[in-house]
């Protein structure tokens, strides 16, 4: 028994923030942002939008693509680092908005790897027979934890959501998932204020993302290289068996390094970082849906999805679409 992706969806808020606009806010240039990260623009949630409201739109699209109704969903998990509230969790807010009642609904906090973690959990519920229609979402409003005076981070992040529906299948679907974390790197990428750990001083800065970009970059390249190798070896596959790499979209140069490690030409890599920036847990399901809807990813294609983020956490999924 496998779990198989029956439908995908994504949603981004209307407002686009361009590099040219950022040039007016902080000491940066369009040229620096493009050449160092590959980012050209990002979408920013409206004041009345939250992580859950983006997640709801992505979920509706995935449910429609799967050819089911919200009432069919019997398991709901959201990967997010930017929940609407301390509680109830984003999963229950999405559940209520979609008119679903009674099934398990929760969120998973694993920074940019949140969707891969959520997918791995949902896969276990579907393959064990406990869920027939699992809704798996990655959603973020990173703009709410961005310090708009810090040029080293504010040019990188964006808001958005992506979702998939998983169903049981006798045909291959999620073939394997590989999850990892190592808390020794927690100081390289973090948002210092929390709930149990009370904010001190300037609230805007305390809640904001802090990153030692260059160190995070080097570890991302090394770690993602190792996890894609692990995934191929675990399945006795050569890299040329893969049709597509669906990477976390933190930085075009990190993605290029992973593709090079896999010996994959960039034509086989789904890139959305230019339009959407880094949307953390939302980036993998957003990239997947973009490529499914534009016809690049087709039924039967073999995909390798991977992500790396604060913690550090990282992981991958080998997927027969
Ligand atoms: O999603 C989770 C995982 N995220 C990541 O893995 C992100 C990893 N890091 C990165 O993507 C890259 O490290 C960045 C895009 C953040 C930075 O690129 P970099 O090539 O590593 O640059 P750097 O941090 O080494 O900075 C180079 C220079 C510095 O100036 P000096 O010290 O050389 O004079 C920075 O102060 O660029 C400067 N700088 C900027 N200049 C213009 C930093 N931010 C900016 C900016 N505009 N926005």
mmCIF file of C-alpha atoms and ligand atoms in Angstrom:
data_model
loop_
_atom_site.group_PDB
_atom_site.id
_atom_site.type_symbol
_atom_site.label_atom_id
_atom_site.label_comp_id
_atom_site.label_asym_id
_atom_site.label_seq_id
_atom_site.Cartn_x
_atom_site.Cartn_y
_atom_site.Cartn_z
ATOM 1 C CA UNK A 1 0.000 0.000 0.000
ATOM 2 C CA UNK A 2 1.217 3.484 -0.917
ATOM 3 C CA UNK A 3 -0.124 6.958 -0.345
ATOM 4 C CA UNK A 4 -0.459 8.857 -3.623
ATOM 5 C CA UNK A 5 -0.864 12.554 -4.384
ATOM 6 C CA UNK A 6 -4.404 12.878 -5.745
ATOM 7 C CA UNK A 7 -4.432 16.667 -6.135
ATOM 8 C CA UNK A 8 -2.282 19.762 -5.594
ATOM 9 C CA UNK A 9 -2.998 23.461 -5.039
ATOM 10 C CA UNK A 10 -1.282 26.694 -4.124
ATOM 11 C CA UNK A 11 -2.179 30.269 -3.323
ATOM 12 C CA UNK A 12 -0.222 33.510 -3.012
ATOM 13 C CA UNK A 13 -1.543 36.866 -1.795
ATOM 14 C CA UNK A 14 -2.149 39.516 -4.466
ATOM 15 C CA UNK A 15 0.356 42.109 -3.285
ATOM 16 C CA UNK A 16 3.740 41.828 -5.009
ATOM 17 C CA UNK A 17 6.814 43.424 -3.427
ATOM 18 C CA UNK A 18 9.551 43.951 -6.003
ATOM 19 C CA UNK A 19 13.299 44.300 -5.499
ATOM 20 C CA UNK A 20 12.972 47.892 -6.763
ATOM 21 C CA UNK A 21 10.594 48.668 -3.890
ATOM 22 C CA UNK A 22 13.026 47.107 -1.392
ATOM 23 C CA UNK A 23 15.774 49.406 -2.716
ATOM 24 C CA UNK A 24 13.716 52.264 -1.225
ATOM 25 C CA UNK A 25 13.347 50.581 2.174
ATOM 26 C CA UNK A 26 16.869 49.251 2.891
ATOM 27 C CA UNK A 27 20.398 49.718 1.550
ATOM 28 C CA UNK A 28 20.265 47.088 -1.192
ATOM 29 C CA UNK A 29 20.090 46.723 -4.952
ATOM 30 C CA UNK A 30 18.064 44.633 -7.361
ATOM 31 C CA UNK A 31 21.365 43.383 -8.776
ATOM 32 C CA UNK A 32 22.619 42.182 -5.343
ATOM 33 C CA UNK A 33 19.365 40.369 -4.524
ATOM 34 C CA UNK A 34 19.152 38.672 -7.945
ATOM 35 C CA UNK A 35 22.783 37.622 -8.104
ATOM 36 C CA UNK A 36 23.045 36.372 -4.489
ATOM 37 C CA UNK A 37 19.633 34.700 -4.173
ATOM 38 C CA UNK A 38 17.861 34.575 -7.561
ATOM 39 C CA UNK A 39 14.882 36.453 -6.093
ATOM 40 C CA UNK A 40 13.118 39.118 -8.210
ATOM 41 C CA UNK A 41 9.901 39.636 -6.237
ATOM 42 C CA UNK A 42 7.803 38.100 -3.456
ATOM 43 C CA UNK A 43 4.124 38.156 -2.444
ATOM 44 C CA UNK A 44 3.035 39.739 0.844
ATOM 45 C CA UNK A 45 -0.173 38.954 2.760
ATOM 46 C CA UNK A 46 -2.748 41.731 3.139
ATOM 47 C CA UNK A 47 -3.411 43.012 6.673
ATOM 48 C CA UNK A 48 -6.539 40.891 6.970
ATOM 49 C CA UNK A 49 -4.854 37.718 5.694
ATOM 50 C CA UNK A 50 -3.194 35.162 7.955
ATOM 51 C CA UNK A 51 -1.328 31.898 7.478
ATOM 52 C CA UNK A 52 -4.655 30.050 7.811
ATOM 53 C CA UNK A 53 -6.387 32.187 5.180
ATOM 54 C CA UNK A 54 -3.626 31.420 2.650
ATOM 55 C CA UNK A 55 -3.750 27.740 3.653
ATOM 56 C CA UNK A 56 -7.527 27.621 3.130
ATOM 57 C CA UNK A 57 -7.238 28.854 -0.481
ATOM 58 C CA UNK A 58 -4.435 26.393 -1.303
ATOM 59 C CA UNK A 59 -6.427 23.575 0.337
ATOM 60 C CA UNK A 60 -9.577 24.359 -1.686
ATOM 61 C CA UNK A 61 -7.546 24.091 -4.905
ATOM 62 C CA UNK A 62 -5.927 20.794 -3.905
ATOM 63 C CA UNK A 63 -9.290 19.318 -2.857
ATOM 64 C CA UNK A 64 -10.858 20.365 -6.168
ATOM 65 C CA UNK A 65 -7.922 18.932 -8.130
ATOM 66 C CA UNK A 66 -8.314 15.635 -6.252
ATOM 67 C CA UNK A 67 -11.970 15.503 -7.324
ATOM 68 C CA UNK A 68 -13.272 15.210 -3.772
ATOM 69 C CA UNK A 69 -15.181 17.506 -1.395
ATOM 70 C CA UNK A 70 -13.938 18.982 1.901
ATOM 71 C CA UNK A 71 -16.219 16.553 3.736
ATOM 72 C CA UNK A 72 -14.093 13.672 2.431
ATOM 73 C CA UNK A 73 -10.985 14.920 4.283
ATOM 74 C CA UNK A 74 -10.297 12.699 7.313
ATOM 75 C CA UNK A 75 -6.822 13.913 8.356
ATOM 76 C CA UNK A 76 -5.368 17.412 8.223
ATOM 77 C CA UNK A 77 -1.829 18.562 8.920
ATOM 78 C CA UNK A 78 -0.196 21.934 8.289
ATOM 79 C CA UNK A 79 3.539 22.620 8.272
ATOM 80 C CA UNK A 80 4.089 26.203 9.431
ATOM 81 C CA UNK A 81 6.434 28.414 11.422
ATOM 82 C CA UNK A 82 4.030 31.348 11.448
ATOM 83 C CA UNK A 83 0.776 30.078 13.007
ATOM 84 C CA UNK A 84 -2.135 32.514 13.370
ATOM 85 C CA UNK A 85 -2.353 31.934 17.111
ATOM 86 C CA UNK A 86 -0.671 30.029 19.940
ATOM 87 C CA UNK A 87 -3.802 27.880 19.784
ATOM 88 C CA UNK A 88 -6.089 26.706 18.307
ATOM 89 C CA UNK A 89 -3.612 25.363 15.782
ATOM 90 C CA UNK A 90 -3.745 26.391 12.116
ATOM 91 C CA UNK A 91 -5.037 22.935 11.166
ATOM 92 C CA UNK A 92 -8.212 23.408 13.195
ATOM 93 C CA UNK A 93 -8.743 26.927 11.790
ATOM 94 C CA UNK A 94 -8.500 25.546 8.239
ATOM 95 C CA UNK A 95 -10.707 22.601 9.193
ATOM 96 C CA UNK A 96 -13.469 24.836 10.543
ATOM 97 C CA UNK A 97 -13.333 27.174 7.526
ATOM 98 C CA UNK A 98 -13.699 24.229 5.135
ATOM 99 C CA UNK A 99 -16.661 22.840 7.104
ATOM 100 C CA UNK A 100 -14.819 19.669 8.126
ATOM 101 C CA UNK A 101 -15.657 18.288 11.577
ATOM 102 C CA UNK A 102 -14.125 15.639 13.772
ATOM 103 C CA UNK A 103 -10.951 14.482 12.021
ATOM 104 C CA UNK A 104 -7.465 15.019 13.460
ATOM 105 C CA UNK A 105 -6.144 18.488 12.603
ATOM 106 C CA UNK A 106 -2.812 19.845 13.768
ATOM 107 C CA UNK A 107 0.273 21.746 12.749
ATOM 108 C CA UNK A 108 3.921 20.730 12.584
ATOM 109 C CA UNK A 109 6.664 23.185 13.436
ATOM 110 C CA UNK A 110 9.859 22.323 11.553
ATOM 111 C CA UNK A 111 10.655 25.658 9.851
ATOM 112 C CA UNK A 112 11.298 25.304 6.095
ATOM 113 C CA UNK A 113 11.141 21.500 6.324
ATOM 114 C CA UNK A 114 7.598 21.676 7.751
ATOM 115 C CA UNK A 115 5.863 20.401 4.621
ATOM 116 C CA UNK A 116 8.244 17.449 4.173
ATOM 117 C CA UNK A 117 7.729 16.544 7.852
ATOM 118 C CA UNK A 118 3.920 16.890 7.477
ATOM 119 C CA UNK A 119 3.937 14.799 4.283
ATOM 120 C CA UNK A 120 5.919 12.058 5.996
ATOM 121 C CA UNK A 121 3.460 11.955 8.924
ATOM 122 C CA UNK A 122 0.396 11.940 6.645
ATOM 123 C CA UNK A 123 1.953 9.182 4.506
ATOM 124 C CA UNK A 124 2.107 6.958 7.600
ATOM 125 C CA UNK A 125 -1.572 7.563 8.415
ATOM 126 C CA UNK A 126 -2.653 6.796 4.837
ATOM 127 C CA UNK A 127 -0.508 3.692 4.380
ATOM 128 C CA UNK A 128 -1.630 2.315 7.751
ATOM 129 C CA UNK A 129 -5.249 2.561 6.577
ATOM 130 C CA UNK A 130 -6.217 5.241 9.114
ATOM 131 C CA UNK A 131 -6.828 7.956 6.491
ATOM 132 C CA UNK A 132 -8.439 7.792 3.052
ATOM 133 C CA UNK A 133 -8.078 11.495 2.192
ATOM 134 C CA UNK A 134 -5.302 13.329 4.018
ATOM 135 C CA UNK A 135 -4.898 17.070 3.468
ATOM 136 C CA UNK A 136 -1.261 18.172 3.807
ATOM 137 C CA UNK A 137 -0.479 21.887 3.723
ATOM 138 C CA UNK A 138 2.585 24.106 3.958
ATOM 139 C CA UNK A 139 1.650 27.735 4.688
ATOM 140 C CA UNK A 140 3.480 30.822 5.902
ATOM 141 C CA UNK A 141 3.208 34.547 6.477
ATOM 142 C CA UNK A 142 6.925 35.164 6.956
ATOM 143 C CA UNK A 143 6.370 38.876 6.319
ATOM 144 C CA UNK A 144 4.992 38.998 9.891
ATOM 145 C CA UNK A 145 8.313 37.867 11.391
ATOM 146 C CA UNK A 146 10.564 39.854 9.063
ATOM 147 C CA UNK A 147 12.629 42.797 10.306
ATOM 148 C CA UNK A 148 12.082 45.257 7.461
ATOM 149 C CA UNK A 149 15.146 47.240 8.547
ATOM 150 C CA UNK A 150 17.515 44.226 8.236
ATOM 151 C CA UNK A 151 18.741 44.014 4.645
ATOM 152 C CA UNK A 152 20.412 40.662 5.227
ATOM 153 C CA UNK A 153 17.045 38.937 5.731
ATOM 154 C CA UNK A 154 14.153 41.120 4.543
ATOM 155 C CA UNK A 155 14.987 40.697 0.849
ATOM 156 C CA UNK A 156 14.675 36.905 1.071
ATOM 157 C CA UNK A 157 11.230 35.981 2.373
ATOM 158 C CA UNK A 158 7.655 35.895 1.075
ATOM 159 C CA UNK A 159 4.159 34.644 1.943
ATOM 160 C CA UNK A 160 2.175 31.787 0.392
ATOM 161 C CA UNK A 161 0.669 28.347 0.803
ATOM 162 C CA UNK A 162 0.668 25.001 -0.993
ATOM 163 C CA UNK A 163 -1.312 21.823 -0.395
ATOM 164 C CA UNK A 164 -1.728 18.224 -1.512
ATOM 165 C CA UNK A 165 -4.354 15.526 -0.931
ATOM 166 C CA UNK A 166 -2.982 12.043 -0.243
ATOM 167 C CA UNK A 167 -5.046 8.919 -0.931
ATOM 168 C CA UNK A 168 -4.288 5.212 -0.523
ATOM 169 C CA UNK A 169 -3.160 3.436 -3.686
ATOM 170 C CA UNK A 170 -1.740 0.111 -4.767
ATOM 171 C CA UNK A 171 0.397 2.022 -7.287
ATOM 172 C CA UNK A 172 3.579 3.790 -6.184
ATOM 173 C CA UNK A 173 3.139 7.289 -4.702
ATOM 174 C CA UNK A 174 5.208 8.504 -1.739
ATOM 175 C CA UNK A 175 8.034 5.977 -2.079
ATOM 176 C CA UNK A 176 10.144 7.079 0.875
ATOM 177 C CA UNK A 177 10.665 10.056 3.163
ATOM 178 C CA UNK A 178 13.846 10.918 5.054
ATOM 179 C CA UNK A 179 13.681 13.331 8.008
ATOM 180 C CA UNK A 180 16.584 14.778 9.981
ATOM 181 C CA UNK A 181 17.380 17.521 12.490
ATOM 182 C CA UNK A 182 20.370 18.785 14.447
ATOM 183 C CA UNK A 183 19.718 21.367 17.147
ATOM 184 C CA UNK A 184 23.404 22.268 17.500
ATOM 185 C CA UNK A 185 22.879 24.756 14.641
ATOM 186 C CA UNK A 186 19.953 26.579 16.278
ATOM 187 C CA UNK A 187 21.858 29.882 16.540
ATOM 188 C CA UNK A 188 22.422 30.171 12.774
ATOM 189 C CA UNK A 189 18.741 30.682 11.892
ATOM 190 C CA UNK A 190 16.073 31.505 14.450
ATOM 191 C CA UNK A 191 13.364 33.886 15.672
ATOM 192 C CA UNK A 192 14.239 34.610 19.316
ATOM 193 C CA UNK A 193 10.927 35.432 21.001
ATOM 194 C CA UNK A 194 8.332 32.812 21.734
ATOM 195 C CA UNK A 195 5.603 31.994 24.196
ATOM 196 C CA UNK A 196 7.373 30.146 26.965
ATOM 197 C CA UNK A 197 10.527 32.169 26.272
ATOM 198 C CA UNK A 198 9.256 35.695 26.754
ATOM 199 C CA UNK A 199 10.278 38.491 24.395
ATOM 200 C CA UNK A 200 12.675 41.077 25.834
ATOM 201 C CA UNK A 201 13.180 44.554 24.416
ATOM 202 C CA UNK A 202 12.139 45.595 20.909
ATOM 203 C CA UNK A 203 9.236 43.331 19.980
ATOM 204 C CA UNK A 204 9.603 43.774 16.210
ATOM 205 C CA UNK A 205 13.231 42.718 16.330
ATOM 206 C CA UNK A 206 12.678 39.951 18.900
ATOM 207 C CA UNK A 207 10.034 38.245 16.794
ATOM 208 C CA UNK A 208 11.982 38.628 13.566
ATOM 209 C CA UNK A 209 14.059 36.046 11.717
ATOM 210 C CA UNK A 210 17.782 36.202 12.554
ATOM 211 C CA UNK A 211 20.139 34.440 10.170
ATOM 212 C CA UNK A 212 23.855 33.973 9.700
ATOM 213 C CA UNK A 213 23.253 33.635 5.963
ATOM 214 C CA UNK A 214 26.658 32.518 4.811
ATOM 215 C CA UNK A 215 26.983 29.757 7.447
ATOM 216 C CA UNK A 216 23.402 28.602 6.799
ATOM 217 C CA UNK A 217 24.168 28.565 3.071
ATOM 218 C CA UNK A 218 27.195 26.283 3.443
ATOM 219 C CA UNK A 219 25.366 23.844 5.704
ATOM 220 C CA UNK A 220 22.308 23.834 3.410
ATOM 221 C CA UNK A 221 24.447 22.839 0.422
ATOM 222 C CA UNK A 222 26.249 20.111 2.393
ATOM 223 C CA UNK A 223 23.138 18.728 4.103
ATOM 224 C CA UNK A 224 20.894 18.727 1.053
ATOM 225 C CA UNK A 225 23.638 17.035 -0.960
ATOM 226 C CA UNK A 226 23.761 14.292 1.677
ATOM 227 C CA UNK A 227 19.995 13.818 1.932
ATOM 228 C CA UNK A 228 19.431 13.495 -1.831
ATOM 229 C CA UNK A 229 22.240 10.900 -1.936
ATOM 230 C CA UNK A 230 20.653 9.051 1.010
ATOM 231 C CA UNK A 231 17.267 9.054 -0.764
ATOM 232 C CA UNK A 232 18.636 7.618 -3.999
ATOM 233 C CA UNK A 233 20.722 4.992 -2.175
ATOM 234 C CA UNK A 234 17.791 3.913 0.010
ATOM 235 C CA UNK A 235 15.858 3.162 -3.166
ATOM 236 C CA UNK A 236 18.802 1.759 -5.177
ATOM 237 C CA UNK A 237 18.291 4.444 -7.792
ATOM 238 C CA UNK A 238 20.692 6.327 -9.994
ATOM 239 C CA UNK A 239 20.170 10.106 -10.315
ATOM 240 C CA UNK A 240 19.145 9.791 -13.969
ATOM 241 C CA UNK A 241 15.999 7.891 -12.884
ATOM 242 C CA UNK A 242 14.627 11.205 -11.577
ATOM 243 C CA UNK A 243 12.348 13.296 -13.776
ATOM 244 C CA UNK A 244 12.207 16.354 -11.511
ATOM 245 C CA UNK A 245 13.864 17.956 -8.516
ATOM 246 C CA UNK A 246 11.307 19.924 -6.455
ATOM 247 C CA UNK A 247 13.521 21.794 -3.987
ATOM 248 C CA UNK A 248 12.894 24.162 -1.113
ATOM 249 C CA UNK A 249 13.259 27.631 -2.617
ATOM 250 C CA UNK A 250 15.665 29.457 -0.298
ATOM 251 C CA UNK A 251 18.308 30.516 -2.768
ATOM 252 C CA UNK A 252 18.863 29.730 -6.448
ATOM 253 C CA UNK A 253 22.549 29.056 -5.787
ATOM 254 C CA UNK A 254 21.740 26.414 -3.131
ATOM 255 C CA UNK A 255 19.322 24.765 -5.585
ATOM 256 C CA UNK A 256 21.948 24.802 -8.355
ATOM 257 C CA UNK A 257 24.472 23.157 -6.015
ATOM 258 C CA UNK A 258 22.009 20.352 -5.169
ATOM 259 C CA UNK A 259 21.148 19.837 -8.844
ATOM 260 C CA UNK A 260 24.853 19.647 -9.670
ATOM 261 C CA UNK A 261 25.360 17.043 -6.937
ATOM 262 C CA UNK A 262 22.543 15.017 -8.562
ATOM 263 C CA UNK A 263 23.949 15.561 -12.039
ATOM 264 C CA UNK A 264 20.580 17.067 -13.002
ATOM 265 C CA UNK A 265 20.358 19.826 -15.628
ATOM 266 C CA UNK A 266 18.487 22.937 -14.428
ATOM 267 C CA UNK A 267 15.728 22.181 -16.980
ATOM 268 C CA UNK A 268 14.700 19.323 -14.670
ATOM 269 C CA UNK A 269 14.540 21.544 -11.580
ATOM 270 C CA UNK A 270 11.360 23.383 -10.563
ATOM 271 C CA UNK A 271 12.336 26.974 -9.720
ATOM 272 C CA UNK A 272 9.885 29.446 -8.194
ATOM 273 C CA UNK A 273 12.294 31.438 -6.030
ATOM 274 C CA UNK A 274 12.433 34.336 -8.520
ATOM 275 C CA UNK A 275 8.689 35.034 -8.239
ATOM 276 C CA UNK A 276 7.933 33.958 -4.687
ATOM 277 C CA UNK A 277 11.179 34.228 -2.669
ATOM 278 C CA UNK A 278 11.630 31.912 0.293
ATOM 279 C CA UNK A 279 8.197 30.904 1.633
ATOM 280 C CA UNK A 280 9.604 28.371 4.116
ATOM 281 C CA UNK A 281 7.251 25.399 4.656
ATOM 282 C CA UNK A 282 5.069 26.536 1.742
ATOM 283 C CA UNK A 283 7.793 26.492 -0.887
ATOM 284 C CA UNK A 284 7.883 22.785 -1.851
ATOM 285 C CA UNK A 285 4.092 22.303 -2.279
ATOM 286 C CA UNK A 286 3.880 25.663 -4.095
ATOM 287 C CA UNK A 287 6.620 24.639 -6.543
ATOM 288 C CA UNK A 288 4.986 21.246 -7.017
ATOM 289 C CA UNK A 289 1.596 22.750 -7.852
ATOM 290 C CA UNK A 290 3.082 25.358 -10.194
ATOM 291 C CA UNK A 291 4.761 22.614 -12.240
ATOM 292 C CA UNK A 292 1.730 20.298 -12.160
ATOM 293 C CA UNK A 293 -0.560 23.069 -13.392
ATOM 294 C CA UNK A 294 1.788 24.281 -16.141
ATOM 295 C CA UNK A 295 2.052 20.703 -17.420
ATOM 296 C CA UNK A 296 5.717 20.017 -16.680
ATOM 297 C CA UNK A 297 5.099 17.408 -13.969
ATOM 298 C CA UNK A 298 2.930 14.593 -15.308
ATOM 299 C CA UNK A 299 1.361 11.470 -13.830
ATOM 300 C CA UNK A 300 3.998 8.757 -13.442
ATOM 301 C CA UNK A 301 6.956 11.173 -13.177
ATOM 302 C CA UNK A 302 9.538 10.484 -10.479
ATOM 303 C CA UNK A 303 10.144 13.505 -8.215
ATOM 304 C CA UNK A 304 12.648 14.232 -5.505
ATOM 305 C CA UNK A 305 11.466 16.909 -3.065
ATOM 306 C CA UNK A 306 13.824 18.291 -0.414
ATOM 307 C CA UNK A 307 13.957 21.043 2.197
ATOM 308 C CA UNK A 308 16.290 22.572 4.761
ATOM 309 C CA UNK A 309 15.529 25.110 7.475
ATOM 310 C CA UNK A 310 15.953 26.535 10.969
ATOM 311 C CA UNK A 311 16.863 24.114 13.726
ATOM 312 C CA UNK A 312 18.423 22.868 11.553
ATOM 313 C CA UNK A 313 15.796 20.532 10.183
ATOM 314 C CA UNK A 314 16.009 18.883 6.778
ATOM 315 C CA UNK A 315 14.397 16.118 4.800
ATOM 316 C CA UNK A 316 13.382 14.667 1.471
ATOM 317 C CA UNK A 317 10.623 12.710 -0.211
ATOM 318 C CA UNK A 318 10.873 10.452 -3.256
ATOM 319 C CA UNK A 319 7.517 10.622 -5.019
ATOM 320 C CA UNK A 320 6.011 8.838 -8.020
ATOM 321 C CA UNK A 321 3.459 11.479 -9.074
HETATM 322 O O1 LIG B 1 15.265 28.595 4.106
HETATM 323 C C1 LIG B 1 16.126 28.232 5.154
HETATM 324 C C2 LIG B 1 17.514 28.153 4.769
HETATM 325 N N1 LIG B 1 17.981 29.416 4.277
HETATM 326 C C3 LIG B 1 19.131 29.481 3.751
HETATM 327 O O2 LIG B 1 19.783 28.442 3.672
HETATM 328 C C4 LIG B 1 19.638 30.799 3.263
HETATM 329 C C5 LIG B 1 21.092 30.729 3.210
HETATM 330 N N2 LIG B 1 21.830 31.935 2.894
HETATM 331 C C6 LIG B 1 21.734 32.607 1.731
HETATM 332 O O3 LIG B 1 20.857 32.397 0.940
HETATM 333 C C7 LIG B 1 22.833 33.615 1.445
HETATM 334 O O4 LIG B 1 23.852 33.467 2.395
HETATM 335 C C8 LIG B 1 22.353 35.082 1.424
HETATM 336 C C9 LIG B 1 21.537 35.360 0.176
HETATM 337 C C10 LIG B 1 21.563 35.374 2.675
HETATM 338 C C11 LIG B 1 23.570 36.025 1.405
HETATM 339 O O5 LIG B 1 24.440 35.719 0.305
HETATM 340 P P1 LIG B 1 26.017 35.576 0.551
HETATM 341 O O6 LIG B 1 26.629 35.412 -0.766
HETATM 342 O O7 LIG B 1 26.218 34.466 1.542
HETATM 343 O O8 LIG B 1 26.422 36.970 1.133
HETATM 344 P P2 LIG B 1 27.054 37.323 2.557
HETATM 345 O O9 LIG B 1 26.100 37.056 3.669
HETATM 346 O O10 LIG B 1 28.398 36.678 2.644
HETATM 347 O O11 LIG B 1 27.228 38.890 2.423
HETATM 348 C C12 LIG B 1 28.058 39.466 1.450
HETATM 349 C C13 LIG B 1 27.987 40.982 1.580
HETATM 350 C C14 LIG B 1 28.185 41.517 3.001
HETATM 351 O O12 LIG B 1 28.982 42.678 2.899
HETATM 352 P P3 LIG B 1 30.547 42.647 3.225
HETATM 353 O O13 LIG B 1 30.657 42.173 4.627
HETATM 354 O O14 LIG B 1 31.138 41.683 2.228
HETATM 355 O O15 LIG B 1 30.956 44.062 3.007
HETATM 356 C C15 LIG B 1 26.800 41.892 3.434
HETATM 357 O O16 LIG B 1 26.786 42.937 4.386
HETATM 358 O O17 LIG B 1 26.698 41.466 1.158
HETATM 359 C C16 LIG B 1 26.175 42.353 2.152
HETATM 360 N N3 LIG B 1 24.712 42.267 2.129
HETATM 361 C C17 LIG B 1 23.959 42.964 1.278
HETATM 362 N N4 LIG B 1 24.269 43.882 0.332
HETATM 363 C C18 LIG B 1 23.249 44.407 -0.389
HETATM 364 C C19 LIG B 1 23.914 41.478 2.886
HETATM 365 N N5 LIG B 1 22.641 41.662 2.539
HETATM 366 C C20 LIG B 1 22.635 42.581 1.541
HETATM 367 C C21 LIG B 1 21.627 43.189 0.762
HETATM 368 N N6 LIG B 1 21.973 44.069 -0.183
HETATM 369 N N7 LIG B 1 20.313 42.857 0.913
#
